[in-house]
Amino acid sequence: MKVIRTLKQVVAGALSAGATMLIAACYGPMEPGYELANGSVTVPEGTPTDYNVEVCAELAESGTQCDFVRTDGSYLINVYEGALDDAQLHGYRLCATSSSGLFIDQCVDVPPNSQITTQDFDLEFIPQE
């Protein structure tokens, strides 16, 4: 009887290990993220999420990395190692924008070799003509 029990444990262990290997093969290892910028965004009325506000880091060689602003107004931009190296070498532009088109976009240029950037934005409505 102990033979069958031991055999069941061996088969269960092999299936568990096989499932883990299958998942790792399909998705690959997780690439660690590095914090590039954080802060908050305020708007004159309501919350930034009411207007689909996002903050983007425009990098010289690694493209654009964005994060939608959360209900409390905070944002956090994480990047992979290559993008962090790009930001350290060339600097980057950090912009707060809204897809609603109601606000004036705000941008700041972050110089090369900067540490983690904390930048707060206070968006204003586009003046009515």
PDB file of C-alpha atoms in Angstrom:
ATOM      1  CA  MET A   1       0.000   0.000   0.000  1.00  0.00           C
ATOM      2  CA  LYS A   2       2.861   2.384   0.704  1.00  0.00           C
ATOM      3  CA  VAL A   3       4.077   1.879  -2.858  1.00  0.00           C
ATOM      4  CA  ILE A   4       0.854   3.265  -4.350  1.00  0.00           C
ATOM      5  CA  ARG A   5       0.877   6.223  -1.947  1.00  0.00           C
ATOM      6  CA  THR A   6       4.498   7.013  -2.793  1.00  0.00           C
ATOM      7  CA  LEU A   7       3.772   6.670  -6.503  1.00  0.00           C
ATOM      8  CA  LYS A   8       0.854   9.134  -6.185  1.00  0.00           C
ATOM      9  CA  GLN A   9       3.124  11.657  -4.454  1.00  0.00           C
ATOM     10  CA  VAL A  10       5.784  11.321  -7.144  1.00  0.00           C
ATOM     11  CA  VAL A  11       3.226  11.805  -9.938  1.00  0.00           C
ATOM     12  CA  ALA A  12       1.669  14.821  -8.161  1.00  0.00           C
ATOM     13  CA  GLY A  13       5.120  16.375  -7.716  1.00  0.00           C
ATOM     14  CA  ALA A  14       6.005  15.821 -11.368  1.00  0.00           C
ATOM     15  CA  LEU A  15       2.733  17.382 -12.524  1.00  0.00           C
ATOM     16  CA  SER A  16       3.272  20.405 -10.269  1.00  0.00           C
ATOM     17  CA  ALA A  17       6.806  20.923 -11.535  1.00  0.00           C
ATOM     18  CA  GLY A  18       5.661  20.458 -15.128  1.00  0.00           C
ATOM     19  CA  ALA A  19       2.935  23.094 -14.756  1.00  0.00           C
ATOM     20  CA  THR A  20       5.439  25.544 -13.308  1.00  0.00           C
ATOM     21  CA  MET A  21       7.859  24.920 -16.166  1.00  0.00           C
ATOM     22  CA  LEU A  22       5.054  25.339 -18.724  1.00  0.00           C
ATOM     23  CA  ILE A  23       4.030  28.701 -17.267  1.00  0.00           C
ATOM     24  CA  ALA A  24       7.654  29.887 -17.174  1.00  0.00           C
ATOM     25  CA  ALA A  25       8.171  28.778 -20.777  1.00  0.00           C
ATOM     26  CA  CYS A  26       5.060  30.608 -21.972  1.00  0.00           C
ATOM     27  CA  TYR A  27       5.505  33.880 -20.130  1.00  0.00           C
ATOM     28  CA  GLY A  28       9.236  34.039 -19.494  1.00  0.00           C
ATOM     29  CA  PRO A  29      10.868  35.499 -16.426  1.00  0.00           C
ATOM     30  CA  MET A  30       9.531  38.726 -14.977  1.00  0.00           C
ATOM     31  CA  GLU A  31      11.683  41.717 -15.804  1.00  0.00           C
ATOM     32  CA  PRO A  32      12.177  43.910 -12.764  1.00  0.00           C
ATOM     33  CA  GLY A  33      10.788  47.436 -12.964  1.00  0.00           C
ATOM     34  CA  TYR A  34      12.577  50.567 -11.849  1.00  0.00           C
ATOM     35  CA  GLU A  35      10.846  53.680 -10.577  1.00  0.00           C
ATOM     36  CA  LEU A  36      11.507  56.643 -12.852  1.00  0.00           C
ATOM     37  CA  ALA A  37       9.006  59.273 -11.711  1.00  0.00           C
ATOM     38  CA  ASN A  38       6.128  59.758  -9.306  1.00  0.00           C
ATOM     39  CA  GLY A  39       3.938  62.537  -7.995  1.00  0.00           C
ATOM     40  CA  SER A  40       0.398  63.808  -8.166  1.00  0.00           C
ATOM     41  CA  VAL A  41      -1.915  65.658 -10.526  1.00  0.00           C
ATOM     42  CA  THR A  42      -4.722  68.014  -9.541  1.00  0.00           C
ATOM     43  CA  VAL A  43      -7.531  69.426 -11.674  1.00  0.00           C
ATOM     44  CA  PRO A  44      -9.858  72.386 -10.959  1.00  0.00           C
ATOM     45  CA  GLU A  45     -13.022  70.253 -10.710  1.00  0.00           C
ATOM     46  CA  GLY A  46     -13.531  66.604  -9.833  1.00  0.00           C
ATOM     47  CA  THR A  47     -10.698  64.102  -9.928  1.00  0.00           C
ATOM     48  CA  PRO A  48      -8.072  63.472 -12.624  1.00  0.00           C
ATOM     49  CA  THR A  49      -9.657  60.093 -13.381  1.00  0.00           C
ATOM     50  CA  ASP A  50     -12.850  61.912 -14.453  1.00  0.00           C
ATOM     51  CA  TYR A  51     -10.831  63.338 -17.376  1.00  0.00           C
ATOM     52  CA  ASN A  52      -8.550  60.372 -18.240  1.00  0.00           C
ATOM     53  CA  VAL A  53      -5.412  62.203 -17.146  1.00  0.00           C
ATOM     54  CA  GLU A  54      -2.118  60.416 -17.710  1.00  0.00           C
ATOM     55  CA  VAL A  55       1.521  61.259 -17.110  1.00  0.00           C
ATOM     56  CA  CYS A  56       4.097  60.155 -19.687  1.00  0.00           C
ATOM     57  CA  ALA A  57       7.876  60.037 -19.720  1.00  0.00           C
ATOM     58  CA  GLU A  58       9.159  60.683 -23.246  1.00  0.00           C
ATOM     59  CA  LEU A  59      12.560  58.992 -23.507  1.00  0.00           C
ATOM     60  CA  ALA A  60      15.121  59.698 -26.226  1.00  0.00           C
ATOM     61  CA  GLU A  61      15.661  56.111 -27.400  1.00  0.00           C
ATOM     62  CA  SER A  62      13.179  53.976 -25.455  1.00  0.00           C
ATOM     63  CA  GLY A  63       9.906  55.543 -26.534  1.00  0.00           C
ATOM     64  CA  THR A  64       7.199  56.757 -24.188  1.00  0.00           C
ATOM     65  CA  GLN A  65       6.203  55.208 -20.860  1.00  0.00           C
ATOM     66  CA  CYS A  66       2.844  56.321 -19.405  1.00  0.00           C
ATOM     67  CA  ASP A  67       0.720  55.830 -16.311  1.00  0.00           C
ATOM     68  CA  PHE A  68      -2.912  56.830 -15.854  1.00  0.00           C
ATOM     69  CA  VAL A  69      -3.444  58.951 -12.768  1.00  0.00           C
ATOM     70  CA  ARG A  70      -5.223  57.159  -9.930  1.00  0.00           C
ATOM     71  CA  THR A  71      -8.376  58.397  -8.182  1.00  0.00           C
ATOM     72  CA  ASP A  72      -6.308  60.065  -5.445  1.00  0.00           C
ATOM     73  CA  GLY A  73      -4.332  61.964  -8.110  1.00  0.00           C
ATOM     74  CA  SER A  74      -1.109  59.971  -7.764  1.00  0.00           C
ATOM     75  CA  TYR A  75       0.948  58.431 -10.558  1.00  0.00           C
ATOM     76  CA  LEU A  76       4.001  56.189 -10.706  1.00  0.00           C
ATOM     77  CA  ILE A  77       6.036  55.483 -13.830  1.00  0.00           C
ATOM     78  CA  ASN A  78       8.072  52.284 -13.760  1.00  0.00           C
ATOM     79  CA  VAL A  79      10.450  51.394 -16.582  1.00  0.00           C
ATOM     80  CA  TYR A  80      12.680  48.484 -17.504  1.00  0.00           C
ATOM     81  CA  GLU A  81      16.451  48.686 -17.059  1.00  0.00           C
ATOM     82  CA  GLY A  82      17.217  49.794 -20.627  1.00  0.00           C
ATOM     83  CA  ALA A  83      14.779  52.704 -20.379  1.00  0.00           C
ATOM     84  CA  LEU A  84      16.256  53.731 -17.020  1.00  0.00           C
ATOM     85  CA  ASP A  85      19.721  53.779 -18.603  1.00  0.00           C
ATOM     86  CA  ASP A  86      18.312  55.886 -21.461  1.00  0.00           C
ATOM     87  CA  ALA A  87      16.820  58.369 -18.979  1.00  0.00           C
ATOM     88  CA  GLN A  88      20.099  58.586 -17.052  1.00  0.00           C
ATOM     89  CA  LEU A  89      22.102  59.161 -20.226  1.00  0.00           C
ATOM     90  CA  HIS A  90      19.836  61.552 -22.149  1.00  0.00           C
ATOM     91  CA  GLY A  91      17.269  62.860 -19.670  1.00  0.00           C
ATOM     92  CA  TYR A  92      13.584  62.837 -20.574  1.00  0.00           C
ATOM     93  CA  ARG A  93      10.430  64.932 -20.793  1.00  0.00           C
ATOM     94  CA  LEU A  94       7.639  64.327 -18.270  1.00  0.00           C
ATOM     95  CA  CYS A  95       4.156  65.460 -19.383  1.00  0.00           C
ATOM     96  CA  ALA A  96       0.694  65.447 -17.823  1.00  0.00           C
ATOM     97  CA  THR A  97      -2.061  65.309 -20.438  1.00  0.00           C
ATOM     98  CA  SER A  98      -5.760  64.554 -20.676  1.00  0.00           C
ATOM     99  CA  SER A  99      -7.494  62.732 -23.503  1.00  0.00           C
ATOM    100  CA  SER A 100     -10.576  64.880 -22.826  1.00  0.00           C
ATOM    101  CA  GLY A 101      -8.820  67.858 -24.433  1.00  0.00           C
ATOM    102  CA  LEU A 102     -10.082  70.195 -21.701  1.00  0.00           C
ATOM    103  CA  PHE A 103      -6.731  70.958 -20.078  1.00  0.00           C
ATOM    104  CA  ILE A 104      -3.501  72.685 -21.039  1.00  0.00           C
ATOM    105  CA  ASP A 105      -0.775  70.017 -21.196  1.00  0.00           C
ATOM    106  CA  GLN A 106       2.070  70.540 -18.741  1.00  0.00           C
ATOM    107  CA  CYS A 107       5.602  69.279 -19.339  1.00  0.00           C
ATOM    108  CA  VAL A 108       8.942  69.471 -17.553  1.00  0.00           C
ATOM    109  CA  ASP A 109      12.348  68.470 -18.882  1.00  0.00           C
ATOM    110  CA  VAL A 110      14.318  66.214 -16.549  1.00  0.00           C
ATOM    111  CA  PRO A 111      18.087  66.484 -17.078  1.00  0.00           C
ATOM    112  CA  PRO A 112      20.422  63.492 -17.485  1.00  0.00           C
ATOM    113  CA  ASN A 113      21.747  61.767 -14.353  1.00  0.00           C
ATOM    114  CA  SER A 114      18.691  62.717 -12.282  1.00  0.00           C
ATOM    115  CA  GLN A 115      17.537  60.561  -9.402  1.00  0.00           C
ATOM    116  CA  ILE A 116      13.915  59.434  -9.081  1.00  0.00           C
ATOM    117  CA  THR A 117      11.826  62.448 -10.052  1.00  0.00           C
ATOM    118  CA  THR A 118       8.917  63.583  -7.904  1.00  0.00           C
ATOM    119  CA  GLN A 119       6.861  66.024  -9.938  1.00  0.00           C
ATOM    120  CA  ASP A 120       3.418  67.395  -9.135  1.00  0.00           C
ATOM    121  CA  PHE A 121       1.202  68.893 -11.829  1.00  0.00           C
ATOM    122  CA  ASP A 122      -1.720  71.313 -11.445  1.00  0.00           C
ATOM    123  CA  LEU A 123      -3.674  71.188 -14.701  1.00  0.00           C
ATOM    124  CA  GLU A 124      -5.767  74.178 -15.771  1.00  0.00           C
ATOM    125  CA  PHE A 125      -8.721  74.300 -18.140  1.00  0.00           C
ATOM    126  CA  ILE A 126      -8.078  75.589 -21.676  1.00  0.00           C
ATOM    127  CA  PRO A 127      -9.555  79.120 -21.782  1.00  0.00           C
ATOM    128  CA  GLN A 128     -12.896  79.394 -23.585  1.00  0.00           C
ATOM    129  CA  GLU A 129     -12.830  81.730 -26.576  1.00  0.00           C
TER     130      GLU A 129
END
